[in-house]
Amino acid sequence: MFRIFDLSLLLNGFPIQKAKKELREILALSEQEHALFIENKKQEIVTFHLENNSFYQELVGIKTFKNWNDLPILNKKNLQKPLLERFSKGYSSKNSYINKTSGSSGEPFVFAKDKYSHALTWASNIYRFSWYGIDFNTSFQARFYGIPLDFLGNKKERVKDFLSNRYRFSIFDLSDRALEVMLKEFEKKKFDYINGYTSSIVLFAKFLQKKNIILSDICPTLKVCIVTSEMLFEEDKILLEKQFGIPIVNEYGASELDLIAFQNTEQQWQVNAETLFVEIIDKNDQPVPYGVSGRIVITSLFNKAHPFIRYDIGDIGILDEKSTLQKPILKKLLGRTNDFAVLPSGKKTPGLTFYYITKSIIEDDGNVKEFVIKQTKLDLFEIEYVSEKELNLEQINKIKQAIDLYLEPDLKFKFTRKRTLDRSNRGKLKQFKSLL
């Protein structure tokens, strides 16, 4: 019997019951059977696109392949051409799911997924959320996401919210006044779970901390909070657990692919090995051993409308040494490949290094709500922050001393207090950006 969420997918042409059935079959495979499944699906999807996709034929340059590691890495610049030029034979906007990436990497593009592939994406989401007692057909979601502001896009998203049993909070206004309104909704509504952008949810938790409120006390139906799209720092996770009084789950996904990794009930960031094949590669585009950091490249094993084969998502990460082909574990997500700062000495360091150093210092007294760091020159970094009062000289000197110690001396910093921080049109907050 179909329920409203499943039925809405079916009416939109996504065969969710068939997808759920295949996912169950994949999950039931033994370790040996799963290894064979992965190899067969890799061979099948590459062969399909070499035979049916002129864009991929041109990228690869050959009609057949022998060695997986010889296949080219597909990057976002490759994909910044009209979608019509990238469709496989037999697929078009009429029989495919079409969407666009958020552009948080600086390289947005439009993509396509065949409808069965997209149904598998939903089956994967449904399966993983069920680990925490969440049922998309019946569980009520408090949604911290952006929303299109044009009339048609806004109405379309509101209909999707209704069919998906979710209440959307606007994250374009995160003032104390707006957060107070959000709090009232939690007092009135029986939410089962929270889902949304990390930075917005963390800001809401800081608001609760200031008011000395535990969210589960006023909304006892809450089971879990799932954060996505932005980095979740350990100290922020601790804050969320304390102020919400429920488990905090870290999700890693990409709209053009699928849910990539999802924190399981054993606190492991379990990688999706059912619909995706995830590799970590070095600067020569070759796979690295478990435990070694590198670029994350992902193959969509089912998408026939559009190739995502050895696709460089733009992130750097490490797969845990305990990983297996059937159960890969993401040990660490280190940030985006374009989130690196180049220092005057020639040293290259992840932009998150600055974030870690400054975060621990300027949030000591709870004054600073949010901040972002921009590199505008080789030796100049601008820190924009939202706070109740200006940073004092002692705090600024502490930051400079920490950066001298952990990075290198003589770097210059400009501190700017703002009322709000610039977010993307979807509401995401990019925490470090190099403008070099």
Short mmCIF file of C-alpha atoms in Angstrom, two decimals:
data_model
loop_
_atom_site.label_atom_id
_atom_site.label_comp_id
_atom_site.label_asym_id
_atom_site.label_seq_id
_atom_site.Cartn_x
_atom_site.Cartn_y
_atom_site.Cartn_z
CA MET A 1 0.00 0.00 0.00
CA PHE A 2 1.42 3.39 -1.05
CA ARG A 3 1.66 6.22 1.42
CA ILE A 4 1.77 9.92 0.51
CA PHE A 5 5.57 10.32 0.10
CA ASP A 6 5.96 7.09 -1.89
CA LEU A 7 2.89 7.97 -3.93
CA SER A 8 4.24 11.46 -4.77
CA LEU A 9 7.45 9.88 -6.09
CA LEU A 10 5.49 7.35 -8.14
CA LEU A 11 3.23 10.04 -9.64
CA ASN A 12 6.34 11.96 -10.70
CA GLY A 13 7.62 8.93 -12.57
CA PHE A 14 10.09 7.61 -9.98
CA PRO A 15 9.55 3.82 -9.50
CA ILE A 16 10.23 3.82 -5.77
CA GLN A 17 8.93 0.31 -5.00
CA LYS A 18 11.15 -1.25 -7.66
CA ALA A 19 14.11 0.78 -6.34
CA LYS A 20 13.45 -0.29 -2.73
CA LYS A 21 13.34 -3.92 -3.86
CA GLU A 22 16.68 -3.70 -5.68
CA LEU A 23 18.30 -1.90 -2.76
CA ARG A 24 17.16 -4.69 -0.40
CA GLU A 25 18.70 -7.24 -2.76
CA ILE A 26 22.02 -5.35 -2.85
CA LEU A 27 22.09 -5.08 0.95
CA ALA A 28 21.52 -8.84 1.26
CA LEU A 29 24.63 -9.71 -0.78
CA SER A 30 27.56 -11.47 0.89
CA GLU A 31 30.95 -9.74 0.88
CA GLN A 32 32.10 -11.78 -2.13
CA GLU A 33 28.83 -11.22 -3.98
CA HIS A 34 29.05 -7.49 -3.28
CA ALA A 35 32.59 -7.28 -4.72
CA LEU A 36 31.35 -8.98 -7.91
CA PHE A 37 28.30 -6.65 -8.00
CA ILE A 38 30.55 -3.55 -7.83
CA GLU A 39 32.86 -4.78 -10.60
CA ASN A 40 29.92 -5.71 -12.83
CA LYS A 41 28.17 -2.36 -12.30
CA LYS A 42 31.40 -0.42 -12.98
CA GLN A 43 31.91 -2.33 -16.23
CA GLU A 44 28.25 -1.96 -17.18
CA ILE A 45 27.94 1.80 -16.59
CA VAL A 46 31.19 2.67 -18.41
CA THR A 47 30.31 0.44 -21.38
CA PHE A 48 26.83 1.99 -21.56
CA HIS A 49 28.16 5.57 -21.68
CA LEU A 50 30.96 4.73 -24.13
CA GLU A 51 28.30 3.32 -26.46
CA ASN A 52 25.52 5.87 -25.85
CA ASN A 53 27.00 9.17 -24.72
CA SER A 54 29.00 11.29 -27.18
CA PHE A 55 30.14 13.64 -24.39
CA TYR A 56 31.71 10.74 -22.48
CA GLN A 57 33.11 9.16 -25.67
CA GLU A 58 34.95 12.42 -26.40
CA LEU A 59 36.24 12.66 -22.83
CA VAL A 60 37.59 9.08 -22.78
CA GLY A 61 38.78 9.04 -26.41
CA ILE A 62 38.26 5.29 -26.87
CA LYS A 63 35.25 3.05 -27.42
CA THR A 64 36.35 0.25 -25.07
CA PHE A 65 38.42 0.19 -21.88
CA LYS A 66 40.51 -2.42 -20.07
CA ASN A 67 41.85 -0.73 -16.95
CA TRP A 68 39.55 1.21 -14.59
CA ASN A 69 42.40 3.40 -13.31
CA ASP A 70 43.16 4.55 -16.86
CA LEU A 71 39.72 6.16 -17.20
CA PRO A 72 39.90 9.98 -17.03
CA ILE A 73 38.79 11.92 -13.99
CA LEU A 74 35.60 13.84 -14.74
CA ASN A 75 35.65 17.32 -13.21
CA LYS A 76 33.13 20.12 -12.83
CA LYS A 77 34.67 22.23 -15.59
CA ASN A 78 34.05 19.36 -18.02
CA LEU A 79 30.37 19.60 -17.10
CA GLN A 80 29.95 23.33 -17.66
CA LYS A 81 28.48 22.97 -21.10
CA PRO A 82 24.82 22.73 -22.19
CA LEU A 83 23.04 19.71 -20.74
CA LEU A 84 21.73 18.80 -24.22
CA GLU A 85 25.35 18.01 -25.17
CA ARG A 86 25.72 15.64 -22.20
CA PHE A 87 22.58 13.50 -22.41
CA SER A 88 22.88 9.82 -23.32
CA LYS A 89 20.92 8.49 -26.31
CA GLY A 90 17.26 8.03 -25.45
CA TYR A 91 17.29 10.51 -22.56
CA SER A 92 16.09 14.10 -22.41
CA SER A 93 14.58 16.58 -19.98
CA LYS A 94 11.20 14.91 -20.65
CA ASN A 95 12.14 11.50 -19.22
CA SER A 96 14.86 12.47 -16.70
CA TYR A 97 15.21 14.25 -13.36
CA ILE A 98 16.87 17.64 -13.97
CA ASN A 99 18.44 19.84 -11.31
CA LYS A 100 21.44 22.09 -10.75
CA THR A 101 24.21 22.08 -8.19
CA SER A 102 24.33 24.79 -5.53
CA GLY A 103 27.56 26.30 -6.88
CA SER A 104 29.20 26.26 -3.44
CA SER A 105 32.37 25.00 -5.16
CA GLY A 106 32.31 28.02 -7.49
CA GLU A 107 31.55 25.78 -10.49
CA PRO A 108 27.77 25.26 -10.74
CA PHE A 109 26.20 23.17 -13.51
CA VAL A 110 22.92 21.55 -14.55
CA PHE A 111 22.74 17.76 -14.39
CA ALA A 112 20.40 14.89 -15.22
CA LYS A 113 19.55 11.55 -13.59
CA ASP A 114 17.38 8.90 -15.16
CA LYS A 115 14.21 8.37 -13.17
CA TYR A 116 15.12 4.92 -11.88
CA SER A 117 18.51 6.17 -10.69
CA HIS A 118 16.78 9.01 -8.83
CA ALA A 119 14.31 6.55 -7.30
CA LEU A 120 17.31 4.57 -6.00
CA THR A 121 18.64 7.78 -4.45
CA TRP A 122 15.39 8.13 -2.51
CA ALA A 123 15.42 4.44 -1.56
CA SER A 124 18.95 4.94 -0.19
CA ASN A 125 17.85 7.98 1.83
CA ILE A 126 14.77 6.18 3.18
CA TYR A 127 16.89 3.20 4.26
CA ARG A 128 19.51 5.26 6.10
CA PHE A 129 17.06 7.57 7.85
CA SER A 130 15.22 4.48 9.09
CA TRP A 131 18.29 3.68 11.24
CA TYR A 132 17.00 6.44 13.54
CA GLY A 133 13.30 5.59 13.40
CA ILE A 134 12.49 8.13 10.68
CA ASP A 135 9.82 7.24 8.09
CA PHE A 136 9.46 9.79 5.26
CA ASN A 137 5.77 8.92 4.94
CA THR A 138 4.85 9.64 8.53
CA SER A 139 7.68 11.49 10.35
CA PHE A 140 7.34 15.29 10.62
CA GLN A 141 10.49 17.21 9.66
CA ALA A 142 11.70 20.60 10.90
CA ARG A 143 13.62 21.74 7.82
CA PHE A 144 16.44 24.31 7.99
CA TYR A 145 17.08 24.89 4.27
CA GLY A 146 17.05 27.70 1.77
CA ILE A 147 14.14 28.14 -0.61
CA PRO A 148 13.75 29.78 -4.05
CA LEU A 149 12.44 33.31 -3.65
CA ASP A 150 10.79 33.58 -7.10
CA PHE A 151 7.03 32.96 -7.04
CA LEU A 152 6.91 29.74 -9.08
CA GLY A 153 10.01 28.16 -7.51
CA ASN A 154 8.77 29.05 -4.03
CA LYS A 155 5.31 27.53 -4.57
CA LYS A 156 6.79 24.37 -6.11
CA GLU A 157 9.05 23.89 -3.07
CA ARG A 158 6.15 24.47 -0.66
CA VAL A 159 4.12 21.74 -2.41
CA LYS A 160 7.10 19.38 -2.10
CA ASP A 161 7.30 20.28 1.60
CA PHE A 162 3.63 19.40 2.06
CA LEU A 163 3.99 16.05 0.27
CA SER A 164 7.17 15.28 2.24
CA ASN A 165 5.57 16.12 5.60
CA ARG A 166 8.02 18.88 6.50
CA TYR A 167 7.85 22.42 7.88
CA ARG A 168 10.45 24.76 6.41
CA PHE A 169 12.15 27.50 8.43
CA SER A 170 13.56 30.43 6.46
CA ILE A 171 17.31 30.55 7.04
CA PHE A 172 17.83 33.85 5.23
CA ASP A 173 16.92 35.64 8.46
CA LEU A 174 18.68 34.23 11.51
CA SER A 175 18.27 37.22 13.81
CA ASP A 176 17.31 36.61 17.45
CA ARG A 177 13.80 37.78 16.60
CA ALA A 178 13.50 35.18 13.80
CA LEU A 179 15.01 32.46 16.01
CA GLU A 180 12.42 33.28 18.68
CA VAL A 181 9.66 32.65 16.10
CA MET A 182 11.30 29.30 15.24
CA LEU A 183 11.35 28.35 18.91
CA LYS A 184 7.60 29.04 19.16
CA GLU A 185 6.99 26.58 16.31
CA PHE A 186 8.86 23.85 18.22
CA GLU A 187 6.61 24.54 21.20
CA LYS A 188 3.48 24.14 19.05
CA LYS A 189 4.37 21.38 16.57
CA LYS A 190 5.18 17.70 17.12
CA PHE A 191 8.37 17.45 15.08
CA ASP A 192 10.04 14.04 14.78
CA TYR A 193 13.38 15.21 13.43
CA ILE A 194 15.47 18.19 12.31
CA ASN A 195 17.23 18.26 8.96
CA GLY A 196 19.20 21.04 7.31
CA TYR A 197 22.33 23.13 6.89
CA THR A 198 24.83 22.80 9.71
CA SER A 199 25.58 26.50 10.23
CA SER A 200 21.91 27.49 10.59
CA ILE A 201 21.17 24.68 13.04
CA VAL A 202 24.28 25.51 15.09
CA LEU A 203 23.17 29.16 15.28
CA PHE A 204 19.77 28.03 16.56
CA ALA A 205 21.53 25.88 19.21
CA LYS A 206 23.58 28.90 20.35
CA PHE A 207 20.34 30.86 20.69
CA LEU A 208 18.90 28.07 22.87
CA GLN A 209 22.10 27.99 24.94
CA LYS A 210 21.78 31.70 25.62
CA LYS A 211 18.18 31.18 26.80
CA ASN A 212 19.15 28.04 28.77
CA ILE A 213 16.62 25.89 26.87
CA ILE A 214 16.90 22.21 25.95
CA LEU A 215 14.88 21.71 22.77
CA SER A 216 13.66 18.18 23.59
CA ASP A 217 12.12 19.56 26.79
CA ILE A 218 9.73 21.75 24.81
CA CYS A 219 9.39 19.36 21.83
CA PRO A 220 9.57 15.84 23.36
CA THR A 221 8.62 14.12 20.07
CA LEU A 222 12.06 14.91 18.57
CA LYS A 223 14.16 11.80 17.85
CA VAL A 224 17.22 12.97 15.90
CA CYS A 225 18.91 15.92 14.18
CA ILE A 226 20.59 15.34 10.80
CA VAL A 227 22.97 18.03 9.55
CA THR A 228 24.19 18.30 5.98
CA SER A 229 25.95 20.40 3.28
CA GLU A 230 28.46 22.12 5.57
CA MET A 231 31.27 20.96 7.86
CA LEU A 232 30.24 19.79 11.34
CA PHE A 233 32.97 20.55 13.87
CA GLU A 234 33.28 18.37 16.95
CA GLU A 235 32.64 21.24 19.37
CA ASP A 236 29.50 22.19 17.41
CA LYS A 237 28.29 18.59 17.58
CA ILE A 238 28.75 18.64 21.37
CA LEU A 239 26.79 21.92 21.56
CA LEU A 240 23.95 20.49 19.42
CA GLU A 241 23.73 17.31 21.51
CA LYS A 242 23.56 19.37 24.69
CA GLN A 243 21.00 21.96 23.54
CA PHE A 244 18.78 19.62 21.53
CA GLY A 245 18.93 16.61 23.86
CA ILE A 246 18.84 14.16 20.91
CA PRO A 247 21.41 12.29 18.74
CA ILE A 248 23.19 14.40 16.09
CA VAL A 249 23.82 12.65 12.78
CA ASN A 250 26.28 13.88 10.14
CA GLU A 251 25.28 13.47 6.49
CA TYR A 252 27.48 13.96 3.42
CA GLY A 253 25.82 14.08 0.03
CA ALA A 254 25.70 15.75 -3.36
CA SER A 255 22.56 16.55 -5.32
CA GLU A 256 24.10 15.34 -8.58
CA LEU A 257 24.96 11.95 -7.07
CA ASP A 258 23.27 10.57 -4.00
CA LEU A 259 23.74 10.38 -0.27
CA ILE A 260 27.52 9.71 -0.10
CA ALA A 261 28.07 8.99 3.59
CA PHE A 262 25.76 8.84 6.61
CA GLN A 263 26.67 8.41 10.26
CA ASN A 264 25.45 5.00 11.40
CA THR A 265 24.30 4.03 14.90
CA GLU A 266 27.88 2.96 15.73
CA GLN A 267 29.06 6.56 15.17
CA GLN A 268 30.83 5.62 11.91
CA TRP A 269 30.48 7.72 8.76
CA GLN A 270 29.35 4.84 6.55
CA VAL A 271 29.84 5.34 2.82
CA ASN A 272 27.11 4.42 0.35
CA ALA A 273 28.44 1.28 -1.39
CA GLU A 274 25.09 0.30 -2.92
CA THR A 275 24.50 2.97 -5.59
CA LEU A 276 27.97 4.60 -5.64
CA PHE A 277 31.60 3.56 -5.95
CA VAL A 278 33.80 5.94 -3.94
CA GLU A 279 37.57 6.24 -4.45
CA ILE A 280 40.28 8.37 -2.84
CA ILE A 281 42.97 9.29 -5.39
CA ASP A 282 46.37 11.00 -5.39
CA LYS A 283 47.74 13.82 -7.59
CA ASN A 284 48.40 11.27 -10.35
CA ASP A 285 44.74 10.17 -10.31
CA GLN A 286 45.60 6.78 -8.81
CA PRO A 287 43.82 5.20 -5.81
CA VAL A 288 45.54 5.56 -2.43
CA PRO A 289 45.48 2.98 0.41
CA TYR A 290 42.91 3.22 3.20
CA GLY A 291 44.07 5.75 5.80
CA VAL A 292 45.71 8.09 3.25
CA SER A 293 44.14 11.43 2.29
CA GLY A 294 43.33 12.37 -1.28
CA ARG A 295 40.70 13.70 -3.64
CA ILE A 296 37.28 12.07 -3.45
CA VAL A 297 36.09 10.73 -6.81
CA ILE A 298 32.73 9.03 -7.17
CA THR A 299 31.04 6.85 -9.75
CA SER A 300 27.27 6.72 -9.98
CA LEU A 301 26.64 3.04 -10.73
CA PHE A 302 23.09 3.42 -12.04
CA ASN A 303 22.73 6.81 -13.76
CA LYS A 304 22.33 6.17 -17.49
CA ALA A 305 20.94 9.60 -18.44
CA HIS A 306 24.24 11.33 -17.65
CA PRO A 307 27.73 10.00 -16.86
CA PHE A 308 29.22 10.53 -13.41
CA ILE A 309 32.20 8.19 -13.72
CA ARG A 310 35.32 8.84 -11.63
CA TYR A 311 33.78 12.25 -10.93
CA ASP A 312 35.93 14.59 -8.83
CA ILE A 313 33.43 16.09 -6.42
CA GLY A 314 35.96 18.69 -5.24
CA ASP A 315 36.46 17.38 -1.70
CA ILE A 316 39.42 15.86 0.11
CA GLY A 317 38.96 12.98 2.54
CA ILE A 318 40.29 9.79 4.09
CA LEU A 319 38.74 6.31 4.13
CA ASP A 320 39.28 4.48 7.42
CA GLU A 321 41.78 1.62 7.57
CA LYS A 322 38.93 -0.63 8.75
CA SER A 323 37.03 -0.04 5.51
CA THR A 324 35.95 -2.87 3.23
CA LEU A 325 34.52 -2.68 -0.29
CA GLN A 326 31.09 -3.54 1.13
CA LYS A 327 31.34 -1.19 4.10
CA PRO A 328 33.67 1.76 3.46
CA ILE A 329 33.99 4.19 6.37
CA LEU A 330 34.79 7.86 5.80
CA LYS A 331 37.33 8.63 8.51
CA LYS A 332 37.61 12.33 7.81
CA LEU A 333 36.34 14.96 5.39
CA LEU A 334 39.07 17.59 5.13
CA GLY A 335 37.28 20.21 3.03
CA ARG A 336 37.10 21.25 -0.57
CA THR A 337 40.07 21.19 -2.92
CA ASN A 338 39.62 24.93 -3.56
CA ASP A 339 39.56 25.70 0.18
CA PHE A 340 43.33 25.95 0.55
CA ALA A 341 45.30 29.04 1.47
CA VAL A 342 48.70 29.69 -0.09
CA LEU A 343 50.94 31.54 2.37
CA PRO A 344 53.82 33.99 1.60
CA SER A 345 56.38 31.27 2.42
CA GLY A 346 54.88 29.05 -0.30
CA LYS A 347 53.23 26.79 2.29
CA LYS A 348 49.79 25.49 1.31
CA THR A 349 47.34 24.87 4.14
CA PRO A 350 43.64 23.95 4.34
CA GLY A 351 41.50 27.02 4.94
CA LEU A 352 39.80 25.15 7.77
CA THR A 353 43.07 25.47 9.73
CA PHE A 354 42.32 29.18 10.20
CA TYR A 355 38.76 28.34 11.13
CA TYR A 356 39.82 25.88 13.83
CA ILE A 357 42.32 28.33 15.33
CA THR A 358 40.02 31.35 15.40
CA LYS A 359 36.89 29.42 16.37
CA SER A 360 38.29 28.15 19.66
CA ILE A 361 39.35 31.65 20.68
CA ILE A 362 36.64 34.04 19.54
CA GLU A 363 33.78 31.83 20.73
CA ASP A 364 35.10 31.54 24.28
CA ASP A 365 32.51 33.87 25.78
CA GLY A 366 29.64 33.03 23.44
CA ASN A 367 29.73 36.56 22.02
CA VAL A 368 30.48 35.60 18.40
CA LYS A 369 27.61 33.81 16.66
CA GLU A 370 29.11 33.11 13.23
CA PHE A 371 32.17 34.01 11.20
CA VAL A 372 33.78 33.44 7.82
CA ILE A 373 37.36 33.87 6.63
CA LYS A 374 38.41 35.20 3.21
CA GLN A 375 41.92 35.31 1.80
CA THR A 376 42.13 38.50 -0.26
CA LYS A 377 45.93 38.71 -0.70
CA LEU A 378 48.82 36.32 -0.17
CA ASP A 379 49.36 37.69 3.35
CA LEU A 380 45.93 39.25 4.07
CA PHE A 381 42.90 37.50 5.55
CA GLU A 382 39.56 39.12 6.29
CA ILE A 383 37.46 37.75 9.13
CA GLU A 384 33.81 38.77 9.01
CA TYR A 385 31.82 37.98 12.12
CA VAL A 386 28.38 38.45 13.70
CA SER A 387 28.43 39.26 17.40
CA GLU A 388 26.73 41.20 20.13
CA LYS A 389 29.83 43.33 20.69
CA GLU A 390 33.13 44.03 18.94
CA LEU A 391 36.09 41.70 19.41
CA ASN A 392 38.46 43.19 21.92
CA LEU A 393 42.22 43.68 21.52
CA GLU A 394 43.02 40.71 23.78
CA GLN A 395 40.95 38.34 21.61
CA ILE A 396 42.53 39.65 18.41
CA ASN A 397 46.04 39.26 19.83
CA LYS A 398 45.27 35.68 20.89
CA ILE A 399 44.20 34.85 17.34
CA LYS A 400 47.37 36.39 15.91
CA GLN A 401 49.57 34.46 18.37
CA ALA A 402 47.83 31.18 17.54
CA ILE A 403 48.26 31.76 13.79
CA ASP A 404 51.96 32.66 14.27
CA LEU A 405 52.38 29.39 16.15
CA TYR A 406 50.38 27.03 13.92
CA LEU A 407 50.94 28.60 10.50
CA GLU A 408 53.58 31.32 10.05
CA PRO A 409 54.29 34.82 11.39
CA ASP A 410 53.60 38.20 9.78
CA LEU A 411 50.21 37.35 8.32
CA LYS A 412 47.80 40.30 8.34
CA PHE A 413 44.17 40.17 9.46
CA LYS A 414 41.26 42.52 9.05
CA PHE A 415 38.30 42.00 11.40
CA THR A 416 34.86 43.25 10.30
CA ARG A 417 31.79 43.00 12.46
CA LYS A 418 28.59 42.51 10.43
CA ARG A 419 24.88 42.19 11.19
CA THR A 420 24.53 39.15 8.91
CA LEU A 421 26.88 37.07 6.76
CA ASP A 422 26.48 36.55 3.04
CA ARG A 423 25.01 33.16 2.20
CA SER A 424 24.47 31.47 -1.15
CA ASN A 425 21.05 31.74 -2.78
CA ARG A 426 20.25 28.38 -1.15
CA GLY A 427 21.26 29.57 2.29
CA LYS A 428 24.63 27.82 2.58
CA LEU A 429 27.45 29.51 4.47
CA LYS A 430 30.90 29.11 2.90
CA GLN A 431 33.24 29.26 5.89
CA PHE A 432 36.54 29.82 4.07
CA LYS A 433 37.10 31.32 0.64
CA SER A 434 40.28 32.17 -1.22
CA LEU A 435 39.93 35.16 -3.56
CA LEU A 436 43.44 34.76 -5.01
#
